[in-house]
Coordinates of C-alpha atoms and ligand atoms in Angstrom, one line a residue:
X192 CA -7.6 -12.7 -22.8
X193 CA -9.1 -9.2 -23.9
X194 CA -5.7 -7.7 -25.4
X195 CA -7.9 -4.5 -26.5
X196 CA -9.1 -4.3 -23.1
X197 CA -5.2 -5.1 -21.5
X198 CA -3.9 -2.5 -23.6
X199 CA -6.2 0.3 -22.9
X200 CA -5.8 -0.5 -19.0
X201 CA -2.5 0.2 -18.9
X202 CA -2.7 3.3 -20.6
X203 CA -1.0 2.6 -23.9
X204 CA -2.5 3.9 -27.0
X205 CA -0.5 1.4 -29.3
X206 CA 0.8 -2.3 -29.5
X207 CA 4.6 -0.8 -30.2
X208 CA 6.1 -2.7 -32.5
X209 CA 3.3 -4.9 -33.7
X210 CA 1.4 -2.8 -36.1
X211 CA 4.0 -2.8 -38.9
X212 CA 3.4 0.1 -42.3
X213 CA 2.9 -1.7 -45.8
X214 CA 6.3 -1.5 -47.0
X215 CA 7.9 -3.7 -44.0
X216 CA 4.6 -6.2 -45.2
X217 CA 5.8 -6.2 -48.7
X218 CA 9.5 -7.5 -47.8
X219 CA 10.3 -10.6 -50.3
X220 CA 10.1 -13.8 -48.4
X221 CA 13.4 -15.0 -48.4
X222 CA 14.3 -10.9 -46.8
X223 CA 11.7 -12.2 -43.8
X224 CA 13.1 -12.5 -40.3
X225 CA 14.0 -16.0 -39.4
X226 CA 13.6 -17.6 -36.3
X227 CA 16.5 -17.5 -34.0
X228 CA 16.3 -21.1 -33.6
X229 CA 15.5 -23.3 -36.4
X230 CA 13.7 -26.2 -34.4
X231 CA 10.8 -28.2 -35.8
X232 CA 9.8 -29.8 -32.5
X233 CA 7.2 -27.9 -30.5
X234 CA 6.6 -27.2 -26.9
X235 CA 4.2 -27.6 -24.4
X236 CA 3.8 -25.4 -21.2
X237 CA 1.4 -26.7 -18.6
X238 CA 0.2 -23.8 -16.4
X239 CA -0.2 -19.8 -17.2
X240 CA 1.0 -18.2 -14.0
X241 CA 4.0 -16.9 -14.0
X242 CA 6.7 -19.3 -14.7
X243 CA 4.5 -20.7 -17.5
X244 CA 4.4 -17.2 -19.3
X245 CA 8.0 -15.7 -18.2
X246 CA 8.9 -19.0 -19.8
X247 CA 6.5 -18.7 -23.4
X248 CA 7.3 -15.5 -23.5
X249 CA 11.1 -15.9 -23.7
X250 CA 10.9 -19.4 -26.1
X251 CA 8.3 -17.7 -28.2
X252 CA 10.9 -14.8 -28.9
X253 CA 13.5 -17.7 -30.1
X254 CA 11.4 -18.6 -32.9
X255 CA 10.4 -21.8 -31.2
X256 CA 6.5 -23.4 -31.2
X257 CA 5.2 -23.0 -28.2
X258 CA 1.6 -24.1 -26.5
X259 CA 0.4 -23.3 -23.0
X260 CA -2.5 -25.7 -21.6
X261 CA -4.2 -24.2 -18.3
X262 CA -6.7 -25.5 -16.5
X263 CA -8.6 -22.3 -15.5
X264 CA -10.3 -19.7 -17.9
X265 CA -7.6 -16.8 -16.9
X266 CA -4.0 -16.5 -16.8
X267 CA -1.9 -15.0 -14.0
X268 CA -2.6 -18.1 -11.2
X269 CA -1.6 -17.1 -7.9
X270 CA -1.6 -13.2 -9.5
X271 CA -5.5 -12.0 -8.9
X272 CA -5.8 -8.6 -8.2
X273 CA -9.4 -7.0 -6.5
X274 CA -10.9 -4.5 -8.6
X275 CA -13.0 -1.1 -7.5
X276 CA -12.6 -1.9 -3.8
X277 CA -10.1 0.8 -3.0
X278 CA -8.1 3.6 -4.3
X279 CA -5.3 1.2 -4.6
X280 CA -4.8 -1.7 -6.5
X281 CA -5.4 -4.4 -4.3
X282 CA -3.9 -8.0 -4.5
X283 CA -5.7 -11.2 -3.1
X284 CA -2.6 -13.3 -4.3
X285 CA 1.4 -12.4 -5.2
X286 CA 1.6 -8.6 -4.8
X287 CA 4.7 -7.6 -3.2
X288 CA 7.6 -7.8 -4.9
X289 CA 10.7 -8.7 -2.3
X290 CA 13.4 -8.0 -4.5
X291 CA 14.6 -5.7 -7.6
X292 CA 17.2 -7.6 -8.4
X293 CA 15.0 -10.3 -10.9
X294 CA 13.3 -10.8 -14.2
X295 CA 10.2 -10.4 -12.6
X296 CA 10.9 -6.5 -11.4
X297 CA 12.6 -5.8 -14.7
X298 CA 9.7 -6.8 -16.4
X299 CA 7.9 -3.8 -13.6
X300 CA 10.6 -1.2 -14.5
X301 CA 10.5 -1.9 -18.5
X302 CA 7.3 -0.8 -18.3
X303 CA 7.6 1.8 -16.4
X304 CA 5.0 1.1 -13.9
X305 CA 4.8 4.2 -10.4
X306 CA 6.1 1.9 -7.7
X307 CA 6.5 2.1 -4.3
X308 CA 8.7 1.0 -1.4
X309 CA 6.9 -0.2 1.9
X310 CA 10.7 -1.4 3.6
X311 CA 11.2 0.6 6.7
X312 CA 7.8 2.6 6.3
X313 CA 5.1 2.5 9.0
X314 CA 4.8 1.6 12.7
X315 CA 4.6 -2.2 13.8
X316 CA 2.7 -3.0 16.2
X317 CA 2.6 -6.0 18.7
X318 CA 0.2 -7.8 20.6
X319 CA 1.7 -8.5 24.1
X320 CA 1.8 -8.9 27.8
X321 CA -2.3 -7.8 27.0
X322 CA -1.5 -4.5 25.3
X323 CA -0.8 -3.5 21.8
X324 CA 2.4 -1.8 21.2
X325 CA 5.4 -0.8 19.1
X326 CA 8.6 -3.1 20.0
X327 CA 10.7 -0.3 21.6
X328 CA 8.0 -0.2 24.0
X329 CA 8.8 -4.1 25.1
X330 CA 12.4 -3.4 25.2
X331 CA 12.6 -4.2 29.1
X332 CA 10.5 -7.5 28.5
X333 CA 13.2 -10.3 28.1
X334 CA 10.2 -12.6 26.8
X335 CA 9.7 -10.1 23.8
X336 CA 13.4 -9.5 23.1
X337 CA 14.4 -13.3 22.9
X338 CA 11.4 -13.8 20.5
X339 CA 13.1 -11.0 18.5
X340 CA 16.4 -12.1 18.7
X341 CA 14.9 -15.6 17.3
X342 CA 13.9 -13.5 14.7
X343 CA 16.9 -11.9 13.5
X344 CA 19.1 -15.4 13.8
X345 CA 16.6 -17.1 11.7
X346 CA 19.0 -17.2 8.7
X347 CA 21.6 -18.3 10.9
X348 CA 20.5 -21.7 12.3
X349 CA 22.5 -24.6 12.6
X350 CA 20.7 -26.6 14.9
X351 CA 19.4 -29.3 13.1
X352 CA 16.3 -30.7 11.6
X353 CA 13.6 -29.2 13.6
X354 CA 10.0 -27.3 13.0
X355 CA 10.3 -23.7 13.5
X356 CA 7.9 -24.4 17.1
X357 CA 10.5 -27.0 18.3
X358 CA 13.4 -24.7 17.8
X359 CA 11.6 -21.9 19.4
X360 CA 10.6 -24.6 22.2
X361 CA 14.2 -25.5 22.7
X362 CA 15.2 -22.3 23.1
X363 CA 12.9 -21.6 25.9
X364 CA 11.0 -18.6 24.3
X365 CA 7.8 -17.1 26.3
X366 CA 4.2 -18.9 25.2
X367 CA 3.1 -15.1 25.4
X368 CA 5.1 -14.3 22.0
X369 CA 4.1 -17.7 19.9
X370 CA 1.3 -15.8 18.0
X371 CA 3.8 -13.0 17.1
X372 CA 6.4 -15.7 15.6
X373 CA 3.9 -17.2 14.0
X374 CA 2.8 -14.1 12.7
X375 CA 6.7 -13.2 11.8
X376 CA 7.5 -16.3 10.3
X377 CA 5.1 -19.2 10.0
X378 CA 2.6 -16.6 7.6
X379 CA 5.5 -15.0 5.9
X380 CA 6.8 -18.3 4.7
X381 CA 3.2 -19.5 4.1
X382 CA 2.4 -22.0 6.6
X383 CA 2.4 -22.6 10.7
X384 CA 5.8 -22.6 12.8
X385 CA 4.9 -26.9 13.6
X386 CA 5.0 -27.5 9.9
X387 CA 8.0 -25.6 8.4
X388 CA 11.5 -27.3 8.6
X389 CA 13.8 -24.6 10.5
X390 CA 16.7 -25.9 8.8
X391 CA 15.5 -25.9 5.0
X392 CA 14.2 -22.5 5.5
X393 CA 17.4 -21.1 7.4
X394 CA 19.5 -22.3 4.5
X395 CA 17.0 -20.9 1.9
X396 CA 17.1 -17.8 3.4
X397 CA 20.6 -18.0 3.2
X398 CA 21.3 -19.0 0.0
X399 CA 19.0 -15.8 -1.1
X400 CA 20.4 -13.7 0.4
X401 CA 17.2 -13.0 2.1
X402 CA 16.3 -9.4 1.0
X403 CA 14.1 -6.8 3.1
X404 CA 12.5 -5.1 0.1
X405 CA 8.9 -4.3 -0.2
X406 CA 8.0 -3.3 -3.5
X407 CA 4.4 -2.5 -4.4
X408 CA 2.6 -1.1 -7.5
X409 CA 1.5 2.3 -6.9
X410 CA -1.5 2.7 -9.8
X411 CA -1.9 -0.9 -11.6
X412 CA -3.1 -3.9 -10.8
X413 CA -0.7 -6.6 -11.1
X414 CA -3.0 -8.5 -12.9
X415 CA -3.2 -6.2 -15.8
X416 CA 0.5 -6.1 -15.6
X417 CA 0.7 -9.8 -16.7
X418 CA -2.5 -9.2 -18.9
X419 CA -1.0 -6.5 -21.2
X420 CA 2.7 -7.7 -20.6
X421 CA 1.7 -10.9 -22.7
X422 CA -1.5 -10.6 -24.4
X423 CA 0.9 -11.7 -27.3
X424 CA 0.5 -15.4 -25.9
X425 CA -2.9 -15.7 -26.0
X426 CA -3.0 -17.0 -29.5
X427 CA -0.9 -19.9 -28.3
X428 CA -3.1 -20.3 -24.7
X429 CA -5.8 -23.0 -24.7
X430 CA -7.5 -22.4 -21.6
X431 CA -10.0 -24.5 -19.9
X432 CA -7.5 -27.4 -20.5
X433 CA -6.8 -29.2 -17.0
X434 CA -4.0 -31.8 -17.9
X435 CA -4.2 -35.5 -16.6
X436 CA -1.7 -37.4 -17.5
X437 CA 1.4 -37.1 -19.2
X438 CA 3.6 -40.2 -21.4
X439 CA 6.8 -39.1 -21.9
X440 CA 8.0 -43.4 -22.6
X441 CA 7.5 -42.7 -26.9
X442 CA 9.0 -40.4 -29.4
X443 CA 6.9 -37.8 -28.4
X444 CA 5.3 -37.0 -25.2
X445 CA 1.5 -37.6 -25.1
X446 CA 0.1 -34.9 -22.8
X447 CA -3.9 -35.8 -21.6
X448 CA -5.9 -33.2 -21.0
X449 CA -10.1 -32.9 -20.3
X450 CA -10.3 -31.1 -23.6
X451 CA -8.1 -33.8 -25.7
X452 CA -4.9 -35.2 -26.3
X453 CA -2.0 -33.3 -27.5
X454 CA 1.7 -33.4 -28.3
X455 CA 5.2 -31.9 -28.1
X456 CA 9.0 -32.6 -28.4
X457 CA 9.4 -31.1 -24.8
X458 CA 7.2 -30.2 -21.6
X459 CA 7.4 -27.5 -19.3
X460 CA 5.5 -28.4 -15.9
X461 CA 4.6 -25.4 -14.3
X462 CA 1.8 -26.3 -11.9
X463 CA 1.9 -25.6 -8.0
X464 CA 3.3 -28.1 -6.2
X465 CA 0.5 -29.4 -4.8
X466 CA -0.9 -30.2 -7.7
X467 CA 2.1 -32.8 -8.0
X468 CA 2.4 -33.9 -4.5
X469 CA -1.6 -35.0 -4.9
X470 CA -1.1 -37.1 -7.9
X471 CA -3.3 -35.0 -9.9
X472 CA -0.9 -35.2 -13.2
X473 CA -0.1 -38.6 -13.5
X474 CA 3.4 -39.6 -15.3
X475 CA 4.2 -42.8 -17.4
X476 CA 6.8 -43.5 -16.7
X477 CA 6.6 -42.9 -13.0
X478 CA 8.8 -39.6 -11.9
X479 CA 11.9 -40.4 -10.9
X480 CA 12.1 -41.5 -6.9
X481 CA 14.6 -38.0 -6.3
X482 CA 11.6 -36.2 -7.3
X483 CA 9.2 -38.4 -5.7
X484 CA 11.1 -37.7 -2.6
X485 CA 11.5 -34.4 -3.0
X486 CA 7.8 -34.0 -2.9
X487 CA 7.8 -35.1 -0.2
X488 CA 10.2 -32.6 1.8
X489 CA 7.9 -29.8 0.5
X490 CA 5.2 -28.9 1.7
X491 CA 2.5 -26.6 0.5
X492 CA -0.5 -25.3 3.1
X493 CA -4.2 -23.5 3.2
X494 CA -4.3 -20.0 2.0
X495 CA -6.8 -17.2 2.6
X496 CA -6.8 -13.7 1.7
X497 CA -9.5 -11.6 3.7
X498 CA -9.8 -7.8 2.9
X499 CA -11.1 -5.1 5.1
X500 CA -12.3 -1.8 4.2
X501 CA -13.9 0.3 7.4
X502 CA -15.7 3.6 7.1
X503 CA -12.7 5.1 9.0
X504 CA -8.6 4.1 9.7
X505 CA -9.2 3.3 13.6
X506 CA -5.7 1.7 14.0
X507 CA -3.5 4.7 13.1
X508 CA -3.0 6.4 10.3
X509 CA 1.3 5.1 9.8
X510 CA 0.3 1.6 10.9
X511 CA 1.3 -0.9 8.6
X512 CA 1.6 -4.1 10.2
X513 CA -0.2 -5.3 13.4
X514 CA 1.2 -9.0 15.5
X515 CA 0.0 -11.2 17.4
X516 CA -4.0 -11.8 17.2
X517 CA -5.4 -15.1 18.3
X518 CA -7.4 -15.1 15.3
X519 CA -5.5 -13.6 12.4
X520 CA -1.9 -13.1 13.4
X521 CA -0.7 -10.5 11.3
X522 CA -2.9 -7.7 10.1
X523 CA -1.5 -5.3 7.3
X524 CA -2.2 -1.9 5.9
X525 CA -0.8 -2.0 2.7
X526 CA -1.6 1.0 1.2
X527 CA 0.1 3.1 4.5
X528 CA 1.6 4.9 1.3
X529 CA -0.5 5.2 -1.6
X530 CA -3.9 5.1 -0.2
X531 CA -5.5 8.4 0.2
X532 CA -8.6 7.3 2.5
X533 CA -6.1 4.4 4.2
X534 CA -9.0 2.6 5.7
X535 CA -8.0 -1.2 4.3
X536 CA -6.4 -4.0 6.6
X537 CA -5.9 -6.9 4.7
X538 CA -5.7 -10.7 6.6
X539 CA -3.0 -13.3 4.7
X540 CA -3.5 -16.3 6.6
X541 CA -1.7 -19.9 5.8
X542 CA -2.4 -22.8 7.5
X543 CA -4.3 -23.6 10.9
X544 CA -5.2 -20.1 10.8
X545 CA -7.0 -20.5 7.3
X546 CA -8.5 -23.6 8.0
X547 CA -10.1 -21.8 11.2
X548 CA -11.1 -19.6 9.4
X549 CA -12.5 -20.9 6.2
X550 CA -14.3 -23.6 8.2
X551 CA -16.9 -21.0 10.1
X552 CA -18.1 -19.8 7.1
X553 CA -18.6 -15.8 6.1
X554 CA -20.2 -14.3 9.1
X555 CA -18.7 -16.0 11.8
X556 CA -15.6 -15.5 10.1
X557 CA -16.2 -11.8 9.9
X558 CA -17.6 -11.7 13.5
X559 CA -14.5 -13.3 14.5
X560 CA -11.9 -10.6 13.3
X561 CA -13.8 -7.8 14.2
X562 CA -14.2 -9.0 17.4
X563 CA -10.3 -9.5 18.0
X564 CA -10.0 -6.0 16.1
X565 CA -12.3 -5.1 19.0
X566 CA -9.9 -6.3 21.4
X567 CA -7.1 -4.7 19.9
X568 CA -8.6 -1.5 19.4
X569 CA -11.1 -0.5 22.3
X570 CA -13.9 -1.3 20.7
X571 CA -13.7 0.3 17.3
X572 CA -13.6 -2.2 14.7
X573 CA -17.7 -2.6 15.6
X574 CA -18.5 0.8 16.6
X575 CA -20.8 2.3 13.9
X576 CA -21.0 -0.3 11.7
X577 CA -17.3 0.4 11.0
X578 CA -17.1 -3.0 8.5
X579 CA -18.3 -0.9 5.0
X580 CA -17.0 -3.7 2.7
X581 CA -15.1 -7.1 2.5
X582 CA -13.9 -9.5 -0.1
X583 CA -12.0 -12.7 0.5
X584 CA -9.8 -15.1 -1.9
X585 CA -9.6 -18.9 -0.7
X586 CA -6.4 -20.3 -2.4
X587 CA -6.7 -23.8 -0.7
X588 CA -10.2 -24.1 -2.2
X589 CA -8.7 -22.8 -5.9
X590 CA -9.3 -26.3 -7.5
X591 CA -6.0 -25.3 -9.5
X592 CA -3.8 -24.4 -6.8
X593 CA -4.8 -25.8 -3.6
X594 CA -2.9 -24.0 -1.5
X595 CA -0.6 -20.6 -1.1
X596 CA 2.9 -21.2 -1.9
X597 CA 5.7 -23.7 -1.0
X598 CA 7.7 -24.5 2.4
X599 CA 10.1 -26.8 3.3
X600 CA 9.0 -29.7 5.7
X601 CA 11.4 -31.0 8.2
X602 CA 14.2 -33.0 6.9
X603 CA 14.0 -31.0 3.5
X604 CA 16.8 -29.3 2.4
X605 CA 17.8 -26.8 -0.6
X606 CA 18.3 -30.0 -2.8
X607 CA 14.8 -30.5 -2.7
X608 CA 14.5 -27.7 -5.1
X609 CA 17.5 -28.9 -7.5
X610 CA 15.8 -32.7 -7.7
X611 CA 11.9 -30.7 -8.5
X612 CA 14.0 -28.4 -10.9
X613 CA 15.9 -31.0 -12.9
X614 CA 15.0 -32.1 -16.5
X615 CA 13.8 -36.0 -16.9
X616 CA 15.5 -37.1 -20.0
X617 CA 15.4 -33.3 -21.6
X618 CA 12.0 -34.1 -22.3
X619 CA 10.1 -33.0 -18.9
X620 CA 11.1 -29.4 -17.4
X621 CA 10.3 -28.2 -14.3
X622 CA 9.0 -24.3 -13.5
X623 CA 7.2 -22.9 -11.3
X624 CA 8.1 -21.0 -7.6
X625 CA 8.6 -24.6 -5.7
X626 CA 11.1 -25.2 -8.4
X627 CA 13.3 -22.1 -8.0
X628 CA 16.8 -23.3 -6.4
X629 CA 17.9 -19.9 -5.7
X630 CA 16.2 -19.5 -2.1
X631 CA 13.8 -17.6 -3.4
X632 CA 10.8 -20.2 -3.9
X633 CA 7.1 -18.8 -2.9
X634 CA 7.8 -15.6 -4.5
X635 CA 6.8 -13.7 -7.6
X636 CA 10.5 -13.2 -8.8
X637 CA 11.3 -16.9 -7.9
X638 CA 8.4 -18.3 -9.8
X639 CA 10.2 -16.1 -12.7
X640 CA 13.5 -17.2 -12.5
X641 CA 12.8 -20.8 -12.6
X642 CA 11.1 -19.7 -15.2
X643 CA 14.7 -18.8 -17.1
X644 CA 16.5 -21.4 -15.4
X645 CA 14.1 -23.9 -17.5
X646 CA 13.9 -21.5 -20.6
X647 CA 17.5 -21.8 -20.8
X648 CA 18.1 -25.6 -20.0
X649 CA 15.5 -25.9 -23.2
X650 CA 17.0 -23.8 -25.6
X651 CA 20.7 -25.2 -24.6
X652 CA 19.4 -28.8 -25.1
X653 CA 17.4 -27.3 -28.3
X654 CA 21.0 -26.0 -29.4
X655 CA 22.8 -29.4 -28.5
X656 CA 20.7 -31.3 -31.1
X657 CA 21.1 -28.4 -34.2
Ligands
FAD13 C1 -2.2 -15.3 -0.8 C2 -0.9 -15.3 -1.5 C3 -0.1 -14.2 -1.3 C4 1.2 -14.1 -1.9 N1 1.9 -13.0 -1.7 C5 3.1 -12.9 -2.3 C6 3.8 -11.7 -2.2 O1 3.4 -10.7 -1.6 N2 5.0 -11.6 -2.9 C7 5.5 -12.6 -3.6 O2 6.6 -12.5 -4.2 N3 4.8 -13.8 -3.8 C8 3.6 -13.9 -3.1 N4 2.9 -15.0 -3.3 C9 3.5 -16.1 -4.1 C10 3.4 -15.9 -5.6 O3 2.1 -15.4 -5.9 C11 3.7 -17.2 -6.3 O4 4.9 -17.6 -5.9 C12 3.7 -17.1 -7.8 O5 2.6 -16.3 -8.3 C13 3.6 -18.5 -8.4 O6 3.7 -18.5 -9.8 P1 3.8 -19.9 -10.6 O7 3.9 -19.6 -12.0 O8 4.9 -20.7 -10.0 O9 2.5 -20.7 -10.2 P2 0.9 -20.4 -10.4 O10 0.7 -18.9 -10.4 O11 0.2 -21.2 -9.5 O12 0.6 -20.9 -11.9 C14 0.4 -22.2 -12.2 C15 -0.7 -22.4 -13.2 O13 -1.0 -23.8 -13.4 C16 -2.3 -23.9 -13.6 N5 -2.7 -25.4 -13.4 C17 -2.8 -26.1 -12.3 N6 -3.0 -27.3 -12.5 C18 -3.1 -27.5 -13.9 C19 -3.3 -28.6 -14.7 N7 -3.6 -29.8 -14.3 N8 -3.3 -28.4 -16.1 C20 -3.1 -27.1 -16.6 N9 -2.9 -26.1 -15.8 C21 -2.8 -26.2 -14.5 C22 -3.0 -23.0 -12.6 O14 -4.3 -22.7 -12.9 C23 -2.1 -21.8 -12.7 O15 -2.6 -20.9 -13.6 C24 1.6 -15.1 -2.7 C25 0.8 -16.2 -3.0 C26 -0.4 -16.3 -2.3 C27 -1.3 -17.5 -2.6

């Protein structure tokens, strides 16, 4: 991590606090600042996305010895943030943040980082009955309406364990309208409507109290957020260092990795879930069977990130979202606020719709959304060689993440989350967004607060043994 480089991208001129004068230096060592934990044990922390530095960060502060292990050469994981394609910061992972009430946006405002709010802003537009409209222009099609009433009694649910296409089936909902639900719930909860389990997700969404809010970065990218945030951890980082295997039966757990063997009093696990549910970290002993079951109630699908920037905005200046494409189901224009030349649409597919896609290749790929965009919009996404510039970001094919974020599978429940989250023998923690038992898993502030749900269960089982 180039802390220099962090530093100087987010426009501060000092490290505050860090550079101390002489006559702090010269303090008598018995007058030097203890820790606030007196613990001789040390700690390992597997994975530097989120969780994994939320978590270092806050043990680090206690005093307490902490090492991060991560597989790849950067930190930030699902955080990866385009640079020079735009006048906006672009994200090809994590970039809105859906809620300010969280460590995670805090950790935004503390810094005191231009944000802005995309809830409420910008026209939505739908795909359907052949024409491309806003809603209130449906309201006399009873096919539309009952897809939108599913909608808005998502969080209410009660019908049993069903995918999200079976419910929608058993209500009797219009065929015309299954690419906008799957565009309105299947990609926002990071998979296809026959693979999430309605009633997990209902109660998740219950339990978070499911908040509305959009909150982007106006000027930085997120990455250098997370860069400069905690370049302090980069001393205690060893990067390039995929873990194997982990023995937690001895006094001490053994933690394998391709670049040696290491050890700690406690581990904190913070890879994605798929990196679990494919055996890739192997355990001695064995997890215990809740987890193992756990596993497998979640579920964790193809993600790919396409971005779009045309020489011109041909789908309206206030557009911000656009439902119901064959190909890519949801289209967005996410800088509808802070870009001045607006002229992005960015593709977040999960799923079928990524594997599709991934599976043509580039061109065809391209040649396939710009000939739906074509479709949607008379013609103009191929008019005068309208495509200027594209990037992608294929998650599934991350050999570190596999995948976008975690859903429930049917017959999953909120427990799930409490049997992934729970300590094994206050040895092994669990972190990380499929972890967070607060409803708010697949986010950037639920990756956080597992984060201090685990930094807290280690310091009061730290505490317990003082
Ligand atoms: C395309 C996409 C869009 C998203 N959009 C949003 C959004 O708009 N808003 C939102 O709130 N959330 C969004 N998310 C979700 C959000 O990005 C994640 O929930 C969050 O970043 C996860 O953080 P984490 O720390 O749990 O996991 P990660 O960021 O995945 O960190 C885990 C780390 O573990 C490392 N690792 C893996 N295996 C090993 C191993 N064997 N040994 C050592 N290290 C290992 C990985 O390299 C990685 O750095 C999106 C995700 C994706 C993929």
């Amino acid at each position: 991590m180039k802390r220099r480089k962090a530093i100087k991208t987010m426009g501060l001129t000092t490290a505050a606090g860090l550079l101390l004068p002489n006559f702090f230096q010269s303090c008598k060592e018995e007058e030097e600042p203890k820790p606030t934990i007196e613990y001789d044990g040390s700690i390992i922390i597997i994975g530097a996305g989120i969780a994994g530095l939320f978590a270092a960060q806050a043990l680090v502060s206690q005093g307490l010895t902490v090492t991060i292990l991560e597989a790849s050469s950067r930190v930030g994981g699902r955080v990866k943030s385009l640079r020079g394609f735009e006048d906006y910061p672009i994200e090809l992972g994590g970039g809105v943040i859906k809620s300010s009430d969280n460590s995670f946006y805090r950790l935004v405002q503390e810094m005191r980082l231009a944000t802005s709010s995309l809830a409420g802003e910008g026209k939505e537009l739908f795909y359907y009955n052949s024409t491309l409209k806003q809603a209130e222009d449906f309201t006399n099609f009873a096919g539309f309406q009952d897809a939108q009433n599913f909608i808005n009694g998502l969080t209410n649910y009660n019908s049993g364990s069903k995918t999200v296409l079976e419910a929608i089936q058993a209500d009797g909902i219009e065929t015309d309208t299954y690419r906008i639900l799957e565009a309105q719930i299947g990609e926002v909860f990071g998979a296809d409507n026959n693979d999430i389990g309605i009633q997990a997700l209902a109660n998740s969404l219950k339990l978070s109290g499911s908040s509305d809010e959009e909150i982007i970065l106006s000027n930085n990218p997120l990455e250098d957020v997370i860069y400069s945030r905690f370049a302090g951890l980069s001393d205690i980082t060893k990067f390039n260092t995929k873990v194997t295997a982990i023995n937690h039966s001895g006094a001490e757990v053994i933690v394998t990795t391709d670049n040696g063997e290491f050890t700690a009093n406690k581990v904190l696990i913070t890879v994605p879930v798929s990196i679990l549910k494919n055996e890739q970290i192997t355990f001695s002993p064995a997890l215990p069977v809740n987890k193992q079951l756990a596993l497998q109630k979640i579920g964790m699908a193809s993600a790919l990130k396409v971005v779009l920037k045309f020489n011109r905005n041909f789908w309206g200046q206030d557009v911000k979202y656009i439902y119901g494409g064959d190909v890519v189901p949801a289209y967005l224009n996410a800088g509808i606020k802070t870009s001045k030349s607006n002229r992005v649409l960015t593709v977040e597919v999960y799923g079928e719709d990524a594997d599709n896609l991934t599976s043509m290749g580039d061109e065809q790929m391209l040649a396939a959304i710009i000939e739906e965009l074509d479709l949607l919009f008379d013609g103009q996404a191929s008019a005068n060689n309208a495509l200027i510039d594209w990037s992608k970001y294929d998650w599934g094919a991350d050999e570190f993440i596999q995948g976008g974020f975690s859903y429930p599978l049917v017959g999953g429940s909120t427990a799930d989350r409490v049997a992934l989250s729970e300590s094994v023998n206050k040895r092994l923690y669990f972190a990380g967004e499929a972890t967070d038992i607060e409803g708010n898993s697949g986010t950037l502030h639920g990756a956080a607060a597992s984060a201090d749900r685990a930094t807290n269960e280690i310091i009061d089982s730290i505490l317990q043994t003082l």
